[in-house]
Tab-separated table of C-alpha atoms in Angstrom:
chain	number	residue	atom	x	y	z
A	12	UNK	CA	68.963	126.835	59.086
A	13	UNK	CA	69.334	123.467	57.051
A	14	UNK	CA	69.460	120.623	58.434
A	15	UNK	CA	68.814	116.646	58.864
A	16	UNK	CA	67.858	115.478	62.127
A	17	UNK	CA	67.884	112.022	62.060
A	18	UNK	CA	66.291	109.156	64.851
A	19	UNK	CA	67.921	107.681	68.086
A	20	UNK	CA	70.339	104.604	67.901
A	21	UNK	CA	69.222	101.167	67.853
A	22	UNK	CA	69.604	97.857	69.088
A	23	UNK	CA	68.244	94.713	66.853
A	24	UNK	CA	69.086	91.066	66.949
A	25	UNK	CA	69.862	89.097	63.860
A	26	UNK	CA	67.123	88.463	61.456
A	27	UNK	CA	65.197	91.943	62.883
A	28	UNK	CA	64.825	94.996	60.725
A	29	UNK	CA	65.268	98.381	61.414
A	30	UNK	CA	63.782	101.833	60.010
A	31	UNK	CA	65.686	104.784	60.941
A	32	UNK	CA	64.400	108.231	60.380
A	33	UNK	CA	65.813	111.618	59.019
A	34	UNK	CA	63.467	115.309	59.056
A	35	UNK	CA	64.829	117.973	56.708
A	36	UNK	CA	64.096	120.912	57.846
A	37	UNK	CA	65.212	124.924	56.435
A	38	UNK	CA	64.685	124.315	52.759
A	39	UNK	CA	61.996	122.732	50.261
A	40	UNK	CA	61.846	118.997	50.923
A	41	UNK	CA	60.639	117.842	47.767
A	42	UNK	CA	63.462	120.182	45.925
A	43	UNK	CA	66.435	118.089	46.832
A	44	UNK	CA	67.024	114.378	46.018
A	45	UNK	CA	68.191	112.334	49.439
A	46	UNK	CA	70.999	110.111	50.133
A	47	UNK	CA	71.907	107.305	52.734
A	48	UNK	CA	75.381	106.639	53.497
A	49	UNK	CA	76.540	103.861	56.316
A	50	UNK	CA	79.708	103.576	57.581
A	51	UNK	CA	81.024	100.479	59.910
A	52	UNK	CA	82.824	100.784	62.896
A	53	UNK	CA	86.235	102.192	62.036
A	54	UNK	CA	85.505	101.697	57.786
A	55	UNK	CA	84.969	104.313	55.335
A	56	UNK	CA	81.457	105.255	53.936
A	57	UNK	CA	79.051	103.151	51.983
A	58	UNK	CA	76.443	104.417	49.731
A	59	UNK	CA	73.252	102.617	50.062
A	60	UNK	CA	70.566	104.535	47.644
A	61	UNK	CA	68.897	107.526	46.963
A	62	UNK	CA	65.006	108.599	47.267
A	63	UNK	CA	63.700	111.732	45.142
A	64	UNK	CA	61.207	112.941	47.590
A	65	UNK	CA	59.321	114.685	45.136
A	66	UNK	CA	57.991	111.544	43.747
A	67	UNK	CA	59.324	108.728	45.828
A	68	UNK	CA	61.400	107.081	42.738
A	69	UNK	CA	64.407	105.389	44.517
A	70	UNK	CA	67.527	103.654	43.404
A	71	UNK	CA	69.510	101.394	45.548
A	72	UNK	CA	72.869	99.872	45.633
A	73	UNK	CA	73.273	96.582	44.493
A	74	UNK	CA	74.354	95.252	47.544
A	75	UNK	CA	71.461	96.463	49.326
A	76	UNK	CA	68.719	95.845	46.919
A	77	UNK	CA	65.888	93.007	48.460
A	78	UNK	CA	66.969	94.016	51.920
A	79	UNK	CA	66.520	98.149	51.962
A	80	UNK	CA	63.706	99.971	51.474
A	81	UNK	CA	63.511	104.004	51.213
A	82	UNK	CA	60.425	106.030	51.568
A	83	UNK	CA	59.287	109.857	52.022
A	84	UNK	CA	56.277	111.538	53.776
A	85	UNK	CA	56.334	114.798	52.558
A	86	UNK	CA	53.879	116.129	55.203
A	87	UNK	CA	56.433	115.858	57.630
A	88	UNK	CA	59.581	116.433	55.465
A	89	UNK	CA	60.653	112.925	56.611
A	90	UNK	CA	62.962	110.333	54.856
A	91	UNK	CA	62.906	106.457	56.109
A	92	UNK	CA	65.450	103.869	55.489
A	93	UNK	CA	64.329	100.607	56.559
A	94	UNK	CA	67.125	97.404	56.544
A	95	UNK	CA	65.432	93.786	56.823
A	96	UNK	CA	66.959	90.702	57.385
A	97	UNK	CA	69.369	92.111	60.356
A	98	UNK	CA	73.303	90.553	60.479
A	99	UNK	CA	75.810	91.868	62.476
A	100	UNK	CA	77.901	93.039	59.603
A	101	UNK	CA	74.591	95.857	59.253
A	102	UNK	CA	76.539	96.991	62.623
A	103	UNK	CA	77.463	101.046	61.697
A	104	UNK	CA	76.318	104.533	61.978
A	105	UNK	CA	73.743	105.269	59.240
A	106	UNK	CA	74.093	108.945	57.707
A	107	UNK	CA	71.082	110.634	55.594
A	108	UNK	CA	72.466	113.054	53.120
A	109	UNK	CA	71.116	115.551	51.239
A	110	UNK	CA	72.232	115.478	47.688
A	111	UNK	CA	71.896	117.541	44.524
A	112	UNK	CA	68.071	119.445	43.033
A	113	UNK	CA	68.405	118.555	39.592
A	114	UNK	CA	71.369	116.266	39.731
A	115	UNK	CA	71.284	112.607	41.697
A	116	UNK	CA	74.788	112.797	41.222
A	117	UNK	CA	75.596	115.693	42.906
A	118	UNK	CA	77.399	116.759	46.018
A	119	UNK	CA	76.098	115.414	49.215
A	120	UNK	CA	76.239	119.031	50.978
A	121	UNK	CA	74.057	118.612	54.216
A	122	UNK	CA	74.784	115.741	56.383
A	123	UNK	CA	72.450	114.685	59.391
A	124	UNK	CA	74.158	113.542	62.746
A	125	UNK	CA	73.762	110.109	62.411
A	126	UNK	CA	71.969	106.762	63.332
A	127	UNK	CA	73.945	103.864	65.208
A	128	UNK	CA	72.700	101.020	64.502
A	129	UNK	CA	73.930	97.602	66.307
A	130	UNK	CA	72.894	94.087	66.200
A	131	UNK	CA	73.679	91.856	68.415
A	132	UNK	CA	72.106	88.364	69.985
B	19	UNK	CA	87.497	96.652	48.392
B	20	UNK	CA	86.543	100.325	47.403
B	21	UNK	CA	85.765	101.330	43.861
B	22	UNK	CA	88.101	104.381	44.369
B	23	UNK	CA	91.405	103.749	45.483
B	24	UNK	CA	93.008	106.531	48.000
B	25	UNK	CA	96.222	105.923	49.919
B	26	UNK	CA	94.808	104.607	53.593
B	27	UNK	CA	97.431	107.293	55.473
B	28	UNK	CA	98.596	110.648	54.231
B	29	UNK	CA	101.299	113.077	56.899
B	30	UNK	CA	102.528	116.306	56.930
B	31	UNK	CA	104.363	118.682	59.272
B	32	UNK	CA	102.463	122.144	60.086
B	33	UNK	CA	102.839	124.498	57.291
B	34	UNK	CA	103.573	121.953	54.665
B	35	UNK	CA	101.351	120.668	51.611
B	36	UNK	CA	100.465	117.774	51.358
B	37	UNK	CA	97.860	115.778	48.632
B	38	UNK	CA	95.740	112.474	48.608
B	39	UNK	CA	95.370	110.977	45.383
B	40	UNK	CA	91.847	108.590	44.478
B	41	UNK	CA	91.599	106.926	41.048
B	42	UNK	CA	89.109	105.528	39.136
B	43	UNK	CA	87.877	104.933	36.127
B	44	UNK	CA	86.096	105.805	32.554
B	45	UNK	CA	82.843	104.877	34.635
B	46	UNK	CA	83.301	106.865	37.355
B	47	UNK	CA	85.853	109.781	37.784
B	48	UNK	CA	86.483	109.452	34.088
B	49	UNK	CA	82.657	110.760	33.347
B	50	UNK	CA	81.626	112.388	36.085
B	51	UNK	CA	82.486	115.017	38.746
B	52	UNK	CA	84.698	114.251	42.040
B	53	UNK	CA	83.679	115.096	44.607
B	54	UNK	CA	85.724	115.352	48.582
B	55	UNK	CA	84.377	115.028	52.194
B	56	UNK	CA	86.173	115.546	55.280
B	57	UNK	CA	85.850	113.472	58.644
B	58	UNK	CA	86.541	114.569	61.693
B	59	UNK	CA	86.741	112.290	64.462
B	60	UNK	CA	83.261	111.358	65.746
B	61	UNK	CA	81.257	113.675	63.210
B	62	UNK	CA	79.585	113.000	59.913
B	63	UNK	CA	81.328	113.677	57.335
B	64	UNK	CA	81.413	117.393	55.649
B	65	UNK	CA	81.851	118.383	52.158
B	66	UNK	CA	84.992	120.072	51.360
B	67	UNK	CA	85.013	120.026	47.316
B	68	UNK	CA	82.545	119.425	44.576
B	69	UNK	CA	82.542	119.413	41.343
B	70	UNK	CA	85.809	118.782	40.608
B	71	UNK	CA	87.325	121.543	42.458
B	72	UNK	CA	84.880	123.682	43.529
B	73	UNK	CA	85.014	124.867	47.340
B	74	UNK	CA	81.434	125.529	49.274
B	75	UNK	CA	81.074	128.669	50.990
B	76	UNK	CA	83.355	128.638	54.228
B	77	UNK	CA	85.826	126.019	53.053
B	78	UNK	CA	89.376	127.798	53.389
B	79	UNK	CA	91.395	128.187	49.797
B	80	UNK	CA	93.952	126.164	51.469
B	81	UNK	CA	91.871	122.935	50.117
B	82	UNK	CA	92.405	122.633	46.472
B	83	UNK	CA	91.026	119.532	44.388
B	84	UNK	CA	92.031	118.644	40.664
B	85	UNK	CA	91.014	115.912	38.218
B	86	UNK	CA	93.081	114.549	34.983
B	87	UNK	CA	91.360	111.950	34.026
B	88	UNK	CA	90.416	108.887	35.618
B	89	UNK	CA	92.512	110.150	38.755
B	90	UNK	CA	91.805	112.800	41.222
B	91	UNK	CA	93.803	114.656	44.187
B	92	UNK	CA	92.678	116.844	47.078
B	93	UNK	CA	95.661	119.637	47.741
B	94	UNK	CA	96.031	121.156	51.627
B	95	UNK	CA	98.139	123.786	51.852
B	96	UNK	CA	99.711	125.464	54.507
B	97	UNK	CA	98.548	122.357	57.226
B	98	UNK	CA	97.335	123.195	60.019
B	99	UNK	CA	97.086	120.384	63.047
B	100	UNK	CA	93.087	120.925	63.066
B	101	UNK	CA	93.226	119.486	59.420
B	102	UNK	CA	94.028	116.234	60.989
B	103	UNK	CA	91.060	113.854	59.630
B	104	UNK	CA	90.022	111.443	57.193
B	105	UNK	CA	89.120	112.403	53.707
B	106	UNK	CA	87.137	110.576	50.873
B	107	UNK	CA	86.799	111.232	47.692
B	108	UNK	CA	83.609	110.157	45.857
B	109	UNK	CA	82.071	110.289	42.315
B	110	UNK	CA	78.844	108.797	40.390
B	111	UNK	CA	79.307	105.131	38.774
B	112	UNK	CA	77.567	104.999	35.319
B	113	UNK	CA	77.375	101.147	35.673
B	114	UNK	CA	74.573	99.366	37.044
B	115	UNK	CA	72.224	101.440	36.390
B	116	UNK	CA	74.394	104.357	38.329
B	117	UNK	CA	75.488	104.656	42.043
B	118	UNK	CA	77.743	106.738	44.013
B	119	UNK	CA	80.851	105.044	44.969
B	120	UNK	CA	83.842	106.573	47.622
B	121	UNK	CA	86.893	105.860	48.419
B	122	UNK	CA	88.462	103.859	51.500
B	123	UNK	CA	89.583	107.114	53.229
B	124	UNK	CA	92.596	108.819	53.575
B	125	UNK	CA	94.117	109.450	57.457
B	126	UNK	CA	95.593	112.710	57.451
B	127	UNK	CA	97.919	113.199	60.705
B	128	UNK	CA	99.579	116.171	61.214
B	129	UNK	CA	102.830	115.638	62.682
Protein backbone atom coordinates (compact mmCIF):
# COMPACT_ATOMS: atom_id res chain seq x y z
CA UNK A 1 0.00 0.00 0.00
CA UNK A 2 1.11 3.79 0.00
CA UNK A 3 2.71 5.12 2.39
CA UNK A 4 5.39 7.57 4.18
CA UNK A 5 7.33 6.20 6.88
CA UNK A 6 9.09 8.79 8.34
CA UNK A 7 12.37 8.72 11.13
CA UNK A 8 12.29 8.48 15.03
CA UNK A 9 11.84 11.68 17.24
CA UNK A 10 14.56 13.85 18.22
CA UNK A 11 16.16 15.69 20.80
CA UNK A 12 18.57 18.84 19.81
CA UNK A 13 19.78 21.76 21.83
CA UNK A 14 19.66 25.28 20.55
CA UNK A 15 21.90 26.20 17.76
CA UNK A 16 21.93 22.14 16.57
CA UNK A 17 20.31 21.03 13.37
CA UNK A 18 18.29 18.29 12.64
CA UNK A 19 17.51 16.06 9.40
CA UNK A 20 14.53 14.00 9.66
CA UNK A 21 13.72 11.35 7.18
CA UNK A 22 10.55 10.14 5.22
CA UNK A 23 10.60 6.60 2.66
CA UNK A 24 7.70 6.48 0.21
CA UNK A 25 6.96 3.40 -0.47
CA UNK A 26 3.71 1.66 -2.86
CA UNK A 27 3.88 4.07 -5.75
CA UNK A 28 6.56 5.76 -8.19
CA UNK A 29 8.74 8.07 -6.10
CA UNK A 30 9.84 10.35 -8.62
CA UNK A 31 5.96 10.67 -9.91
CA UNK A 32 4.70 12.71 -7.03
CA UNK A 33 6.01 16.12 -5.82
CA UNK A 34 6.65 16.03 -1.72
CA UNK A 35 5.56 18.22 0.99
CA UNK A 36 6.68 19.08 4.66
CA UNK A 37 4.23 20.32 7.02
CA UNK A 38 5.16 21.12 10.96
CA UNK A 39 2.86 21.69 13.43
CA UNK A 40 3.74 23.06 17.18
CA UNK A 41 2.55 21.71 20.18
CA UNK A 42 -1.18 22.36 20.33
CA UNK A 43 -0.99 24.95 16.85
CA UNK A 44 -2.30 24.27 13.54
CA UNK A 45 -0.07 23.18 10.53
CA UNK A 46 2.73 25.04 8.88
CA UNK A 47 3.90 24.52 5.43
CA UNK A 48 7.56 24.55 5.13
CA UNK A 49 8.43 23.63 1.24
CA UNK A 50 8.16 21.25 -1.30
CA UNK A 51 10.91 18.94 -3.17
CA UNK A 52 10.03 17.43 -6.77
CA UNK A 53 11.89 14.25 -6.40
CA UNK A 54 12.17 13.75 -9.90
CA UNK A 55 14.69 16.41 -10.21
CA UNK A 56 15.38 17.73 -6.77
CA UNK A 57 14.00 21.46 -7.64
CA UNK A 58 12.64 22.70 -4.22
CA UNK A 59 10.75 25.70 -3.03
CA UNK A 60 10.61 26.80 0.49
CA UNK A 61 8.60 29.02 2.63
CA UNK A 62 9.79 32.25 3.32
CA UNK A 63 10.07 31.82 6.79
CA UNK A 64 12.15 28.89 6.46
CA UNK A 65 14.38 29.80 3.65
CA UNK A 66 18.48 30.02 4.92
CA UNK A 67 17.61 27.63 7.69
CA UNK A 68 15.84 24.41 5.74
CA UNK A 69 17.17 22.38 3.38
CA UNK A 70 15.19 19.50 1.34
CA UNK A 71 16.78 16.74 -0.56
CA UNK A 72 15.82 13.27 -2.34
CA UNK A 73 17.75 9.97 -2.94
CA UNK A 74 15.81 8.31 -5.30
CA UNK A 75 17.60 4.94 -4.81
CA UNK A 76 15.99 4.60 -1.68
CA UNK A 77 12.70 6.53 -2.33
CA UNK A 78 13.81 8.81 0.56
CA UNK A 79 12.94 12.53 1.26
CA UNK A 80 15.21 14.63 3.91
CA UNK A 81 14.32 17.78 5.62
CA UNK A 82 17.13 19.16 7.41
CA UNK A 83 16.45 22.49 9.97
CA UNK A 84 19.80 24.41 11.04
CA UNK A 85 20.22 26.87 13.47
CA UNK A 86 17.94 24.93 16.25
CA UNK A 87 15.47 27.36 18.68
CA UNK A 88 13.01 26.10 20.76
CA UNK A 89 10.18 27.63 18.84
CA UNK A 90 11.44 24.62 15.95
CA UNK A 91 9.75 22.49 18.96
CA UNK A 92 6.72 20.37 16.85
CA UNK A 93 5.91 17.25 15.08
CA UNK A 94 7.24 17.42 11.49
CA UNK A 95 4.79 15.73 8.83
CA UNK A 96 6.10 14.68 5.14
CA UNK A 97 3.28 14.82 2.71
CA UNK A 98 2.81 13.62 -0.44
CA UNK A 99 1.34 16.13 -2.77
CA UNK A 100 0.04 16.34 -6.32
CA UNK A 101 2.01 14.49 -9.95
CA UNK A 102 1.64 17.27 -12.16
CA UNK A 103 0.37 19.89 -9.81
CA UNK A 104 2.67 21.41 -6.69
CA UNK A 105 -0.45 22.75 -5.67
CA UNK A 106 -2.36 19.92 -5.25
CA UNK A 107 -3.93 17.94 -2.47
CA UNK A 108 -1.62 16.62 0.11
CA UNK A 109 -3.34 12.98 0.00
CA UNK A 110 -0.77 10.64 1.84
CA UNK A 111 0.46 11.74 5.12
CA UNK A 112 3.45 9.96 6.99
CA UNK A 113 3.15 9.43 10.87
CA UNK A 114 5.22 12.01 11.93
CA UNK A 115 8.61 13.32 13.36
CA UNK A 116 8.77 15.04 16.94
CA UNK A 117 11.18 17.11 17.09
CA UNK A 118 12.22 19.00 20.53
CA UNK A 119 14.90 21.29 21.53
CA UNK A 120 15.76 21.90 24.59
CA UNK A 121 19.14 23.01 26.69
CA UNK B 1 -1.55 34.82 12.40
CA UNK B 2 -2.82 32.37 9.62
CA UNK B 3 -3.26 33.43 6.03
CA UNK B 4 -6.72 31.70 6.10
CA UNK B 5 -8.99 32.65 8.65
CA UNK B 6 -11.37 29.69 10.13
CA UNK B 7 -13.44 30.12 13.28
CA UNK B 8 -10.98 28.46 16.17
CA UNK B 9 -14.28 26.29 17.61
CA UNK B 10 -17.20 24.95 15.66
CA UNK B 11 -20.30 22.54 17.87
CA UNK B 12 -23.01 20.57 17.01
CA UNK B 13 -25.41 18.09 18.62
CA UNK B 14 -25.49 14.41 16.97
CA UNK B 15 -27.48 14.44 13.88
CA UNK B 16 -27.19 18.10 13.20
CA UNK B 17 -25.15 20.06 10.39
CA UNK B 18 -22.94 22.03 11.07
CA UNK B 19 -20.15 24.19 8.67
CA UNK B 20 -16.66 25.90 9.19
CA UNK B 21 -16.09 28.76 7.11
CA UNK B 22 -12.04 29.83 5.94
CA UNK B 23 -11.52 32.97 3.83
CA UNK B 24 -9.01 34.25 1.86
CA UNK B 25 -8.15 36.02 -0.80
CA UNK B 26 -7.68 36.85 -4.77
CA UNK B 27 -4.14 35.20 -4.08
CA UNK B 28 -5.12 32.31 -2.59
CA UNK B 29 -8.71 30.79 -2.43
CA UNK B 30 -9.66 33.41 -4.97
CA UNK B 31 -7.25 31.56 -7.74
CA UNK B 32 -6.79 28.41 -6.70
CA UNK B 33 -8.46 25.22 -5.36
CA UNK B 34 -9.38 24.62 -1.47
CA UNK B 35 -8.56 22.15 -0.23
CA UNK B 36 -9.77 20.35 3.69
CA UNK B 37 -7.89 18.02 6.14
CA UNK B 38 -9.17 16.45 9.13
CA UNK B 39 -7.27 15.91 12.57
CA UNK B 40 -7.93 13.56 14.81
CA UNK B 41 -6.47 13.69 18.09
CA UNK B 42 -2.86 12.42 18.05
CA UNK B 43 -2.79 11.51 14.18
CA UNK B 44 -1.57 13.35 11.14
CA UNK B 45 -3.80 14.96 9.53
CA UNK B 46 -6.08 13.24 6.61
CA UNK B 47 -7.52 14.70 3.59
CA UNK B 48 -11.16 15.01 3.55
CA UNK B 49 -11.80 17.41 0.36
CA UNK B 50 -9.86 18.60 -2.61
CA UNK B 51 -10.38 20.49 -5.18
CA UNK B 52 -12.90 22.51 -4.11
CA UNK B 53 -15.32 19.92 -3.19
CA UNK B 54 -14.21 16.88 -4.30
CA UNK B 55 -14.32 13.83 -1.72
CA UNK B 56 -11.35 10.98 -1.98
CA UNK B 57 -12.41 7.55 -2.13
CA UNK B 58 -13.79 6.47 1.42
CA UNK B 59 -14.69 9.93 2.67
CA UNK B 60 -18.53 9.65 3.66
CA UNK B 61 -21.01 12.16 1.48
CA UNK B 62 -21.83 13.55 4.77
CA UNK B 63 -18.62 16.00 4.22
CA UNK B 64 -19.50 18.53 1.67
CA UNK B 65 -17.06 21.55 0.78
CA UNK B 66 -18.04 24.72 -1.38
CA UNK B 67 -16.16 27.81 -2.57
CA UNK B 68 -17.70 31.41 -3.68
CA UNK B 69 -15.06 33.29 -4.04
CA UNK B 70 -12.42 34.29 -1.84
CA UNK B 71 -14.33 32.25 0.99
CA UNK B 72 -14.72 28.62 1.51
CA UNK B 73 -16.88 26.21 3.90
CA UNK B 74 -16.61 22.53 4.78
CA UNK B 75 -20.46 21.12 5.36
CA UNK B 76 -20.94 17.86 7.95
CA UNK B 77 -24.04 16.52 7.88
CA UNK B 78 -25.81 14.28 9.92
CA UNK B 79 -22.78 14.58 12.95
CA UNK B 80 -21.75 11.91 14.29
CA UNK B 81 -19.59 12.13 17.82
CA UNK B 82 -16.51 10.34 15.91
CA UNK B 83 -16.46 13.57 13.69
CA UNK B 84 -15.19 15.33 16.69
CA UNK B 85 -11.68 16.85 15.39
CA UNK B 86 -9.95 19.68 14.06
CA UNK B 87 -10.25 20.70 10.48
CA UNK B 88 -8.09 23.01 8.18
CA UNK B 89 -8.66 24.27 5.22
CA UNK B 90 -5.73 25.03 2.88
CA UNK B 91 -5.07 26.47 -0.64
CA UNK B 92 -1.90 27.58 -2.89
CA UNK B 93 -0.64 31.38 -2.39
CA UNK B 94 0.33 32.89 -5.82
CA UNK B 95 2.56 35.45 -3.95
CA UNK B 96 6.05 34.99 -3.27
CA UNK B 97 6.84 33.04 -5.68
CA UNK B 98 3.81 30.51 -4.48
CA UNK B 99 3.34 28.50 -1.19
CA UNK B 100 0.68 26.60 0.42
CA UNK B 101 -0.89 28.36 3.23
CA UNK B 102 -3.77 26.72 5.94
CA UNK B 103 -5.83 27.83 8.17
CA UNK B 104 -5.61 28.04 12.16
CA UNK B 105 -7.96 25.03 12.59
CA UNK B 106 -11.32 24.61 13.40
CA UNK B 107 -12.30 22.41 16.86
CA UNK B 108 -15.24 20.52 16.06
CA UNK B 109 -16.92 19.07 19.42
CA UNK B 110 -19.78 17.16 19.24
CA UNK B 111 -21.99 17.81 22.01
Amino acid sequence: QVQLVQSGAEVKKPGASVKVSCKASGYTFTSYYMHWVRQAPGQGLEWMGIINPSGGSTSYAQKFQGRVTMTRDTSTSTVYMELSSLRSEDTAVYYCARGGSADPGDAFDIWGQGTMVTVSS
Amino acid sequence: QSVLTQPPSASGTPGQRVTISCSGSSSNIGSNYVYWYQQLPGTAPKLLIYRNNQRPSGVPDRFSGSKSGTSASLAISGLRSEDEADYYCAAWDDSLSGNVVFGGGTKLTVL
